[in-house]
PDB file of C-alpha atoms in Angstrom:
ATOM      1  CA  MET J   1      24.250 -15.315   7.235  1.00 42.00           C
ATOM      2  CA  TRP J   2      22.964 -11.978   8.444  1.00 49.00           C
ATOM      3  CA  VAL J   3      25.510  -9.159   8.765  1.00 50.00           C
ATOM      4  CA  VAL J   4      25.092  -6.229  11.138  1.00 54.00           C
ATOM      5  CA  ALA J   5      24.934  -3.036   9.083  1.00 58.00           C
ATOM      6  CA  GLY J   6      27.659  -0.499   9.719  1.00 57.00           C
ATOM      7  CA  GLU J   7      30.959  -0.731  11.539  1.00 51.00           C
ATOM      8  CA  ASP J   8      29.792   0.142  15.056  1.00 58.00           C
ATOM      9  CA  THR J   9      28.489  -3.105  16.537  1.00 58.00           C
ATOM     10  CA  ALA J  10      28.350  -1.883  20.143  1.00 67.00           C
ATOM     11  CA  VAL J  11      25.221  -2.913  22.032  1.00 75.00           C
ATOM     12  CA  LEU J  12      22.716  -0.049  22.120  1.00 82.00           C
ATOM     13  CA  ASP J  13      20.061   0.535  24.735  1.00 92.00           C
ATOM     14  CA  TYR J  14      16.367   0.742  23.826  1.00 94.00           C
ATOM     15  CA  SER J  15      16.270   4.490  23.339  1.00 94.00           C
ATOM     16  CA  ALA J  16      19.449   4.698  21.264  1.00 93.00           C
ATOM     17  CA  TYR J  17      18.557   1.695  19.099  1.00 94.00           C
ATOM     18  CA  LEU J  18      15.187   3.231  18.196  1.00 95.00           C
ATOM     19  CA  ALA J  19      16.635   6.759  17.923  1.00 95.00           C
ATOM     20  CA  LEU J  20      13.860   7.928  20.238  1.00 96.00           C
ATOM     21  CA  ASP J  21      15.371  11.364  20.873  1.00 96.00           C
ATOM     22  CA  GLU J  22      15.224  12.123  17.141  1.00 97.00           C
ATOM     23  CA  LEU J  23      11.848  10.439  16.684  1.00 97.00           C
ATOM     24  CA  MET J  24      10.133  12.320  19.497  1.00 97.00           C
ATOM     25  CA  ALA J  25      11.502  15.622  18.193  1.00 97.00           C
ATOM     26  CA  LEU J  26       9.712  15.165  14.859  1.00 97.00           C
ATOM     27  CA  GLN J  27       6.248  16.132  16.121  1.00 97.00           C
ATOM     28  CA  ARG J  28       6.178  19.909  15.687  1.00 95.00           C
ATOM     29  CA  PRO J  29       2.664  21.386  15.956  1.00 95.00           C
ATOM     30  CA  ARG J  30       2.254  24.810  14.331  1.00 94.00           C
ATOM     31  CA  THR J  31      -0.509  25.906  16.714  1.00 95.00           C
ATOM     32  CA  ASP J  32      -1.414  25.522  20.369  1.00 96.00           C
ATOM     33  CA  VAL J  33      -4.558  23.548  19.452  1.00 96.00           C
ATOM     34  CA  PRO J  34      -4.331  20.307  21.498  1.00 96.00           C
ATOM     35  CA  ASP J  35      -5.719  18.106  18.706  1.00 95.00           C
ATOM     36  CA  GLU J  36      -2.995  18.983  16.197  1.00 95.00           C
ATOM     37  CA  LEU J  37      -0.595  16.532  17.851  1.00 97.00           C
ATOM     38  CA  LEU J  38      -3.015  13.648  17.159  1.00 95.00           C
ATOM     39  CA  PHE J  39      -3.155  14.635  13.482  1.00 94.00           C
ATOM     40  CA  ILE J  40       0.642  14.727  13.198  1.00 95.00           C
ATOM     41  CA  VAL J  41       1.293  11.476  15.069  1.00 96.00           C
ATOM     42  CA  VAL J  42      -1.275   9.465  13.099  1.00 94.00           C
ATOM     43  CA  HIS J  43       0.015  10.682   9.746  1.00 93.00           C
ATOM     44  CA  GLN J  44       3.646  10.112  10.707  1.00 95.00           C
ATOM     45  CA  ALA J  45       2.714   6.618  11.872  1.00 95.00           C
ATOM     46  CA  HIS J  46       1.059   6.019   8.490  1.00 94.00           C
ATOM     47  CA  GLU J  47       4.266   7.025   6.713  1.00 96.00           C
ATOM     48  CA  ILE J  48       6.358   4.698   8.889  1.00 97.00           C
ATOM     49  CA  PHE J  49       3.964   1.854   8.124  1.00 97.00           C
ATOM     50  CA  PHE J  50       4.103   2.751   4.408  1.00 97.00           C
ATOM     51  CA  LYS J  51       7.893   2.413   4.579  1.00 98.00           C
ATOM     52  CA  LEU J  52       7.471  -1.048   6.114  1.00 98.00           C
ATOM     53  CA  ILE J  53       4.849  -2.000   3.506  1.00 98.00           C
ATOM     54  CA  LEU J  54       7.210  -1.076   0.651  1.00 98.00           C
ATOM     55  CA  HIS J  55       9.953  -3.139   2.276  1.00 98.00           C
ATOM     56  CA  GLU J  56       7.660  -6.134   2.718  1.00 98.00           C
ATOM     57  CA  PHE J  57       6.412  -5.908  -0.877  1.00 98.00           C
ATOM     58  CA  ALA J  58      10.023  -5.971  -2.091  1.00 98.00           C
ATOM     59  CA  GLU J  59      10.678  -9.052   0.048  1.00 98.00           C
ATOM     60  CA  LEU J  60       7.450 -10.658  -1.176  1.00 98.00           C
ATOM     61  CA  GLN J  61       8.454 -10.164  -4.802  1.00 98.00           C
ATOM     62  CA  ARG J  62      11.907 -11.553  -4.067  1.00 98.00           C
ATOM     63  CA  ALA J  63      10.385 -14.663  -2.468  1.00 98.00           C
ATOM     64  CA  LEU J  64       8.001 -15.094  -5.398  1.00 98.00           C
ATOM     65  CA  SER J  65      10.854 -14.790  -7.897  1.00 97.00           C
ATOM     66  CA  GLU J  66      12.696 -17.547  -6.047  1.00 97.00           C
ATOM     67  CA  GLY J  67       9.605 -19.777  -6.070  1.00 97.00           C
ATOM     68  CA  ASP J  68       9.622 -19.700  -2.254  1.00 97.00           C
ATOM     69  CA  SER J  69       6.052 -20.620  -1.297  1.00 97.00           C
ATOM     70  CA  GLY J  70       6.505 -20.497   2.468  1.00 97.00           C
ATOM     71  CA  GLY J  71       8.391 -17.205   2.370  1.00 97.00           C
ATOM     72  CA  SER J  72       5.783 -15.667   0.089  1.00 98.00           C
ATOM     73  CA  LEU J  73       2.942 -16.681   2.395  1.00 98.00           C
ATOM     74  CA  ARG J  74       4.769 -15.310   5.436  1.00 98.00           C
ATOM     75  CA  ARG J  75       5.350 -11.965   3.729  1.00 98.00           C
ATOM     76  CA  LEU J  76       1.722 -11.745   2.615  1.00 98.00           C
ATOM     77  CA  ASN J  77       0.489 -12.542   6.119  1.00 98.00           C
ATOM     78  CA  ARG J  78       2.730  -9.804   7.516  1.00 98.00           C
ATOM     79  CA  LEU J  79       1.501  -7.336   4.902  1.00 98.00           C
ATOM     80  CA  LEU J  80      -2.079  -8.133   5.880  1.00 98.00           C
ATOM     81  CA  ALA J  81      -1.273  -7.439   9.539  1.00 98.00           C
ATOM     82  CA  VAL J  82       0.353  -4.109   8.686  1.00 97.00           C
ATOM     83  CA  PHE J  83      -2.535  -3.023   6.457  1.00 96.00           C
ATOM     84  CA  ARG J  84      -4.978  -3.880   9.254  1.00 96.00           C
ATOM     85  CA  ALA J  85      -3.004  -1.551  11.527  1.00 95.00           C
ATOM     86  CA  VAL J  86      -3.122   1.198   8.894  1.00 93.00           C
ATOM     87  CA  VAL J  87      -6.896   0.800   8.531  1.00 92.00           C
ATOM     88  CA  GLY J  88      -7.290   0.913  12.311  1.00 91.00           C
ATOM     89  CA  HIS J  89      -5.403   4.216  12.534  1.00 89.00           C
ATOM     90  CA  VAL J  90      -8.171   5.938  10.576  1.00 89.00           C
ATOM     91  CA  GLY J  91     -10.369   5.487  13.646  1.00 90.00           C
ATOM     92  CA  LEU J  92      -7.949   7.622  15.663  1.00 92.00           C
ATOM     93  CA  ILE J  93      -8.497  10.582  13.345  1.00 91.00           C
ATOM     94  CA  GLU J  94     -12.257  10.049  13.629  1.00 91.00           C
ATOM     95  CA  THR J  95     -12.052  10.851  17.356  1.00 93.00           C
ATOM     96  CA  MET J  96     -11.509  14.452  16.234  1.00 92.00           C
ATOM     97  CA  THR J  97     -14.547  16.551  15.385  1.00 91.00           C
ATOM     98  CA  ALA J  98     -14.815  18.880  12.396  1.00 91.00           C
ATOM     99  CA  ASP J  99     -14.511  21.903  14.709  1.00 92.00           C
ATOM    100  CA  GLN J 100     -11.367  20.499  16.304  1.00 93.00           C
ATOM    101  CA  PHE J 101      -9.770  19.917  12.899  1.00 92.00           C
ATOM    102  CA  ASN J 102     -10.787  23.321  11.564  1.00 91.00           C
ATOM    103  CA  ALA J 103      -9.127  24.954  14.582  1.00 94.00           C
ATOM    104  CA  PHE J 104      -5.696  24.216  13.079  1.00 92.00           C
ATOM    105  CA  ARG J 105      -6.488  23.355   9.437  1.00 90.00           C
ATOM    106  CA  SER J 106      -5.487  26.832   8.246  1.00 87.00           C
ATOM    107  CA  VAL J 107      -1.805  26.111   8.974  1.00 88.00           C
ATOM    108  CA  LEU J 108      -1.791  23.022   6.731  1.00 85.00           C
ATOM    109  CA  ASN J 109      -0.670  23.319   3.125  1.00 71.00           C
ATOM    110  CA  GLY J 110      -0.569  19.618   2.355  1.00 63.00           C
ATOM    111  CA  SER J 111      -2.576  16.433   2.828  1.00 62.00           C
ATOM    112  CA  GLY J 112      -2.330  12.664   2.757  1.00 63.00           C
ATOM    113  CA  PHE J 113      -3.265  12.955  -0.912  1.00 67.00           C
ATOM    114  CA  GLN J 114       0.357  14.050  -1.430  1.00 81.00           C
ATOM    115  CA  SER J 115       1.945  11.006   0.220  1.00 90.00           C
ATOM    116  CA  ALA J 116       4.669   9.888  -2.196  1.00 95.00           C
ATOM    117  CA  GLN J 117       5.062   6.594  -0.364  1.00 96.00           C
ATOM    118  CA  PHE J 118       1.407   5.715  -0.834  1.00 93.00           C
ATOM    119  CA  ARG J 119       1.720   6.542  -4.537  1.00 95.00           C
ATOM    120  CA  GLU J 120       4.726   4.230  -4.647  1.00 97.00           C
ATOM    121  CA  ILE J 121       2.657   1.480  -2.999  1.00 97.00           C
ATOM    122  CA  GLU J 122       0.013   1.977  -5.681  1.00 95.00           C
ATOM    123  CA  ALA J 123       2.728   1.660  -8.336  1.00 97.00           C
ATOM    124  CA  VAL J 124       4.041  -1.555  -6.771  1.00 98.00           C
ATOM    125  CA  LEU J 125       0.465  -2.877  -6.946  1.00 97.00           C
ATOM    126  CA  GLY J 126       0.200  -2.003 -10.633  1.00 96.00           C
ATOM    127  CA  ARG J 127      -1.280   1.474 -10.937  1.00 95.00           C
ATOM    128  CA  ARG J 128       0.139   3.453 -13.862  1.00 94.00           C
ATOM    129  CA  GLY J 129      -0.456   6.852 -15.469  1.00 94.00           C
ATOM    130  CA  ASP J 130       0.640  10.487 -15.456  1.00 94.00           C
ATOM    131  CA  ALA J 131      -1.792  11.286 -12.634  1.00 91.00           C
ATOM    132  CA  MET J 132       0.465   9.321 -10.291  1.00 92.00           C
ATOM    133  CA  VAL J 133       3.195  11.979 -10.507  1.00 94.00           C
ATOM    134  CA  SER J 134       1.428  15.119 -11.725  1.00 91.00           C
ATOM    135  CA  GLN J 135       1.401  16.768  -8.275  1.00 88.00           C
ATOM    136  CA  TYR J 136       5.176  16.473  -7.777  1.00 92.00           C
ATOM    137  CA  PRO J 137       7.715  18.917  -9.265  1.00 92.00           C
ATOM    138  CA  GLU J 138       9.345  17.650 -12.446  1.00 92.00           C
ATOM    139  CA  HIS J 139      12.807  17.028 -11.001  1.00 92.00           C
ATOM    140  CA  SER J 140      11.774  16.090  -7.465  1.00 95.00           C
ATOM    141  CA  ALA J 141      12.969  12.941  -5.712  1.00 96.00           C
ATOM    142  CA  GLU J 142       9.338  11.910  -5.155  1.00 95.00           C
ATOM    143  CA  ARG J 143       8.525  12.048  -8.841  1.00 96.00           C
ATOM    144  CA  ALA J 144      11.657  10.082  -9.735  1.00 97.00           C
ATOM    145  CA  THR J 145      10.935   7.364  -7.160  1.00 97.00           C
ATOM    146  CA  ILE J 146       7.319   6.868  -8.228  1.00 97.00           C
ATOM    147  CA  THR J 147       8.251   6.921 -11.928  1.00 97.00           C
ATOM    148  CA  ALA J 148      10.890   4.251 -11.321  1.00 97.00           C
ATOM    149  CA  ALA J 149       8.362   2.119  -9.434  1.00 97.00           C
ATOM    150  CA  MET J 150       5.983   2.338 -12.408  1.00 97.00           C
ATOM    151  CA  THR J 151       8.626   0.789 -14.678  1.00 97.00           C
ATOM    152  CA  ARG J 152       9.187  -2.271 -12.487  1.00 97.00           C
ATOM    153  CA  PRO J 153       6.995  -5.411 -12.589  1.00 97.00           C
ATOM    154  CA  PRO J 154       4.109  -5.036 -10.135  1.00 98.00           C
ATOM    155  CA  VAL J 155       3.174  -7.656  -7.549  1.00 98.00           C
ATOM    156  CA  PHE J 156       0.703  -9.539  -9.744  1.00 98.00           C
ATOM    157  CA  ASP J 157       3.341  -9.965 -12.469  1.00 98.00           C
ATOM    158  CA  SER J 158       5.558 -11.591  -9.837  1.00 98.00           C
ATOM    159  CA  VAL J 159       2.676 -13.875  -8.843  1.00 98.00           C
ATOM    160  CA  LEU J 160       2.172 -14.986 -12.449  1.00 98.00           C
ATOM    161  CA  ARG J 161       5.880 -15.757 -12.789  1.00 98.00           C
ATOM    162  CA  TYR J 162       5.700 -17.753  -9.559  1.00 98.00           C
ATOM    163  CA  LEU J 163       2.788 -19.749 -10.984  1.00 98.00           C
ATOM    164  CA  ALA J 164       4.742 -20.407 -14.192  1.00 98.00           C
ATOM    165  CA  GLN J 165       7.695 -21.685 -12.131  1.00 97.00           C
ATOM    166  CA  HIS J 166       5.309 -24.123 -10.465  1.00 97.00           C
ATOM    167  CA  GLY J 167       4.053 -25.532 -13.737  1.00 96.00           C
ATOM    168  CA  TYR J 168       0.928 -23.505 -14.420  1.00 98.00           C
ATOM    169  CA  PRO J 169       0.238 -22.398 -18.029  1.00 97.00           C
ATOM    170  CA  VAL J 170       0.616 -18.642 -17.744  1.00 97.00           C
ATOM    171  CA  PRO J 171       0.271 -16.826 -21.108  1.00 95.00           C
ATOM    172  CA  GLN J 172       3.679 -15.856 -22.475  1.00 94.00           C
ATOM    173  CA  ASP J 173       2.541 -12.329 -23.280  1.00 94.00           C
ATOM    174  CA  ARG J 174       1.832 -11.794 -19.583  1.00 95.00           C
ATOM    175  CA  LEU J 175       5.200 -13.178 -18.529  1.00 95.00           C
ATOM    176  CA  HIS J 176       7.079 -10.830 -20.855  1.00 93.00           C
ATOM    177  CA  ARG J 177       4.825  -7.779 -20.975  1.00 94.00           C
ATOM    178  CA  ASP J 178       5.977  -4.162 -20.649  1.00 96.00           C
ATOM    179  CA  ALA J 179       5.776  -3.460 -16.911  1.00 96.00           C
ATOM    180  CA  ALA J 180       5.293   0.256 -17.561  1.00 96.00           C
ATOM    181  CA  LEU J 181       1.849  -0.418 -19.061  1.00 95.00           C
ATOM    182  CA  PRO J 182      -1.323  -0.832 -16.972  1.00 93.00           C
ATOM    183  CA  GLN J 183      -2.384  -4.365 -16.097  1.00 91.00           C
ATOM    184  CA  GLU J 184      -5.420  -5.557 -18.036  1.00 92.00           C
ATOM    185  CA  PRO J 185      -7.749  -8.429 -17.032  1.00 94.00           C
ATOM    186  CA  SER J 186      -7.120 -11.560 -19.085  1.00 95.00           C
ATOM    187  CA  GLU J 187      -9.418 -14.510 -19.719  1.00 96.00           C
ATOM    188  CA  ALA J 188      -6.354 -16.716 -20.251  1.00 96.00           C
ATOM    189  CA  VAL J 189      -4.957 -15.692 -16.866  1.00 97.00           C
ATOM    190  CA  GLN J 190      -8.343 -16.308 -15.279  1.00 98.00           C
ATOM    191  CA  SER J 191      -8.378 -19.824 -16.755  1.00 97.00           C
ATOM    192  CA  THR J 192      -4.996 -20.459 -15.137  1.00 98.00           C
ATOM    193  CA  LEU J 193      -6.226 -19.124 -11.809  1.00 98.00           C
ATOM    194  CA  LEU J 194      -9.232 -21.455 -11.918  1.00 98.00           C
ATOM    195  CA  ARG J 195      -6.826 -24.360 -12.334  1.00 98.00           C
ATOM    196  CA  VAL J 196      -4.816 -23.070  -9.357  1.00 98.00           C
ATOM    197  CA  TYR J 197      -7.955 -23.104  -7.217  1.00 97.00           C
ATOM    198  CA  ARG J 198      -8.978 -26.571  -8.388  1.00 97.00           C
ATOM    199  CA  ASP J 199      -5.580 -27.893  -7.279  1.00 97.00           C
ATOM    200  CA  ASP J 200      -6.215 -26.308  -3.853  1.00 96.00           C
ATOM    201  CA  GLY J 201      -2.534 -26.112  -2.921  1.00 96.00           C
ATOM    202  CA  VAL J 202      -0.182 -23.426  -1.661  1.00 96.00           C
ATOM    203  CA  ALA J 203      -0.652 -21.379  -4.834  1.00 97.00           C
ATOM    204  CA  ALA J 204      -4.383 -21.184  -4.085  1.00 98.00           C
ATOM    205  CA  GLN J 205      -3.573 -20.005  -0.548  1.00 97.00           C
ATOM    206  CA  LEU J 206      -1.392 -17.262  -2.007  1.00 98.00           C
ATOM    207  CA  CYS J 207      -4.259 -16.144  -4.228  1.00 98.00           C
ATOM    208  CA  GLU J 208      -6.626 -16.019  -1.257  1.00 98.00           C
ATOM    209  CA  ARG J 209      -4.178 -13.883   0.713  1.00 98.00           C
ATOM    210  CA  LEU J 210      -3.963 -11.536  -2.281  1.00 98.00           C
ATOM    211  CA  LEU J 211      -7.752 -11.225  -2.182  1.00 97.00           C
ATOM    212  CA  ASP J 212      -7.551 -10.442   1.535  1.00 97.00           C
ATOM    213  CA  LEU J 213      -5.007  -7.736   0.711  1.00 97.00           C
ATOM    214  CA  ASP J 214      -7.237  -6.331  -2.029  1.00 96.00           C
ATOM    215  CA  GLU J 215     -10.164  -6.135   0.415  1.00 95.00           C
ATOM    216  CA  LEU J 216      -8.043  -4.353   3.019  1.00 94.00           C
ATOM    217  CA  ILE J 217      -6.852  -1.762   0.516  1.00 92.00           C
ATOM    218  CA  GLN J 218     -10.447  -1.121  -0.540  1.00 91.00           C
ATOM    219  CA  GLU J 219     -11.451  -0.935   3.129  1.00 91.00           C
ATOM    220  CA  TRP J 220      -8.679   1.607   3.778  1.00 89.00           C
ATOM    221  CA  ARG J 221      -9.940   3.724   0.873  1.00 88.00           C
ATOM    222  CA  TYR J 222     -13.512   3.523   2.179  1.00 87.00           C
ATOM    223  CA  ARG J 223     -12.533   4.392   5.763  1.00 87.00           C
ATOM    224  CA  HIS J 224     -10.370   7.247   4.514  1.00 83.00           C
ATOM    225  CA  ALA J 225     -13.210   8.591   2.341  1.00 84.00           C
ATOM    226  CA  LYS J 226     -15.761   8.439   5.174  1.00 85.00           C
ATOM    227  CA  MET J 227     -13.293   9.981   7.613  1.00 87.00           C
ATOM    228  CA  ALA J 228     -12.734  12.908   5.222  1.00 83.00           C
ATOM    229  CA  GLU J 229     -16.483  13.316   4.689  1.00 85.00           C
ATOM    230  CA  ARG J 230     -17.057  13.226   8.439  1.00 85.00           C
ATOM    231  CA  ILE J 231     -14.455  15.896   9.182  1.00 84.00           C
ATOM    232  CA  ILE J 232     -14.529  18.256   6.176  1.00 77.00           C
ATOM    233  CA  GLY J 233     -17.837  17.367   4.512  1.00 74.00           C
ATOM    234  CA  ALA J 234     -17.990  18.431   0.847  1.00 65.00           C
ATOM    235  CA  LYS J 235     -15.241  21.057   1.177  1.00 63.00           C
ATOM    236  CA  PRO J 236     -12.097  20.757  -0.995  1.00 59.00           C
ATOM    237  CA  GLY J 237      -9.323  18.691   0.534  1.00 53.00           C
ATOM    238  CA  THR J 238      -6.242  20.238   2.084  1.00 56.00           C
ATOM    239  CA  GLY J 239      -3.517  20.534  -0.530  1.00 53.00           C
ATOM    240  CA  GLY J 240      -5.854  21.101  -3.464  1.00 51.00           C
ATOM    241  CA  SER J 241      -7.529  17.716  -3.882  1.00 51.00           C
ATOM    242  CA  ALA J 242     -11.270  17.300  -4.301  1.00 49.00           C
ATOM    243  CA  GLY J 243     -11.450  15.969  -0.747  1.00 49.00           C
ATOM    244  CA  ALA J 244     -14.037  13.303   0.020  1.00 52.00           C
ATOM    245  CA  ALA J 245     -15.293  13.408  -3.582  1.00 55.00           C
ATOM    246  CA  TYR J 246     -11.862  12.374  -4.871  1.00 56.00           C
ATOM    247  CA  LEU J 247     -11.591   9.594  -2.303  1.00 58.00           C
ATOM    248  CA  ARG J 248     -15.041   8.234  -3.161  1.00 60.00           C
ATOM    249  CA  GLY J 249     -13.909   8.037  -6.788  1.00 63.00           C
ATOM    250  CA  THR J 250     -11.140   5.597  -5.801  1.00 65.00           C
ATOM    251  CA  LEU J 251     -13.562   3.102  -4.234  1.00 69.00           C
ATOM    252  CA  HIS J 252     -14.479  -0.232  -5.812  1.00 75.00           C
ATOM    253  CA  GLN J 253     -11.307  -0.370  -7.901  1.00 84.00           C
ATOM    254  CA  PRO J 254      -9.884  -3.857  -7.337  1.00 92.00           C
ATOM    255  CA  VAL J 255      -6.135  -4.289  -7.292  1.00 94.00           C
ATOM    256  CA  PHE J 256      -6.285  -7.832  -8.684  1.00 97.00           C
ATOM    257  CA  PRO J 257      -9.305  -7.871 -11.044  1.00 96.00           C
ATOM    258  CA  ASP J 258      -8.560 -11.351 -12.431  1.00 97.00           C
ATOM    259  CA  LEU J 259      -8.914 -12.871  -8.962  1.00 97.00           C
ATOM    260  CA  TRP J 260     -12.345 -11.262  -8.599  1.00 96.00           C
ATOM    261  CA  ALA J 261     -13.472 -12.174 -12.113  1.00 96.00           C
ATOM    262  CA  ILE J 262     -13.191 -15.919 -11.484  1.00 97.00           C
ATOM    263  CA  ARG J 263     -15.466 -15.907  -8.418  1.00 94.00           C
ATOM    264  CA  SER J 264     -18.568 -16.660 -10.477  1.00 91.00           C
ATOM    265  CA  GLU J 265     -16.790 -19.546 -12.224  1.00 91.00           C
ATOM    266  CA  MET J 266     -15.683 -21.393  -9.105  1.00 88.00           C
TER     267      MET J 266
END
């Protein structure tokens, strides 16, 4: 049974329910350059979508832990739809020329490279390492949140536990591994995944949706890299990153390497 949060259950109108007065007051350009509003809105929209993505990943992992096949598929399908929207938003930034961006770039002292929510998404997907938190102050809330996410089982660990619940022979060392360590490809896991695909059931559908998700994340990285190259060229990124060069270095890094490794065996 769903419970309405909070004590005030009065019916709210559209504007009040969505807190539109507060939301529309959050776009605060620092210049009179017309294109700055586009930059702010797109990046704020990204952060709102990142919040939804983190929520949906938590629900996906809950469904997987409960062995809920239908719920897991629904969550994955929703995540795919949200990631497609995120990828599409890159095209909005690309409507801005380099000159238009440079007209207000001097007032920026940060960049999407610093998005703590995106770092948290990477942690949920299994990325580990000091580089994930090095740009955040030692006692900051961002650093604490990302560090905590890196200690919890990532999505693929939840998938393997789901497969074990459904009778597949998942290696015990993968079911009980230290979640704070990076995920490593495993021939034993790949053997299990091949069996999943031979059975051609719901578990195989889940694996295919994970591949779709992996492709979308790689597509987002590619679009982001090309957008940065298009707008700032080879110049350093805002906020101290290496700009397009850094983004290019993140390409072709699969999130679920075991699912890619078995392609030649199928």
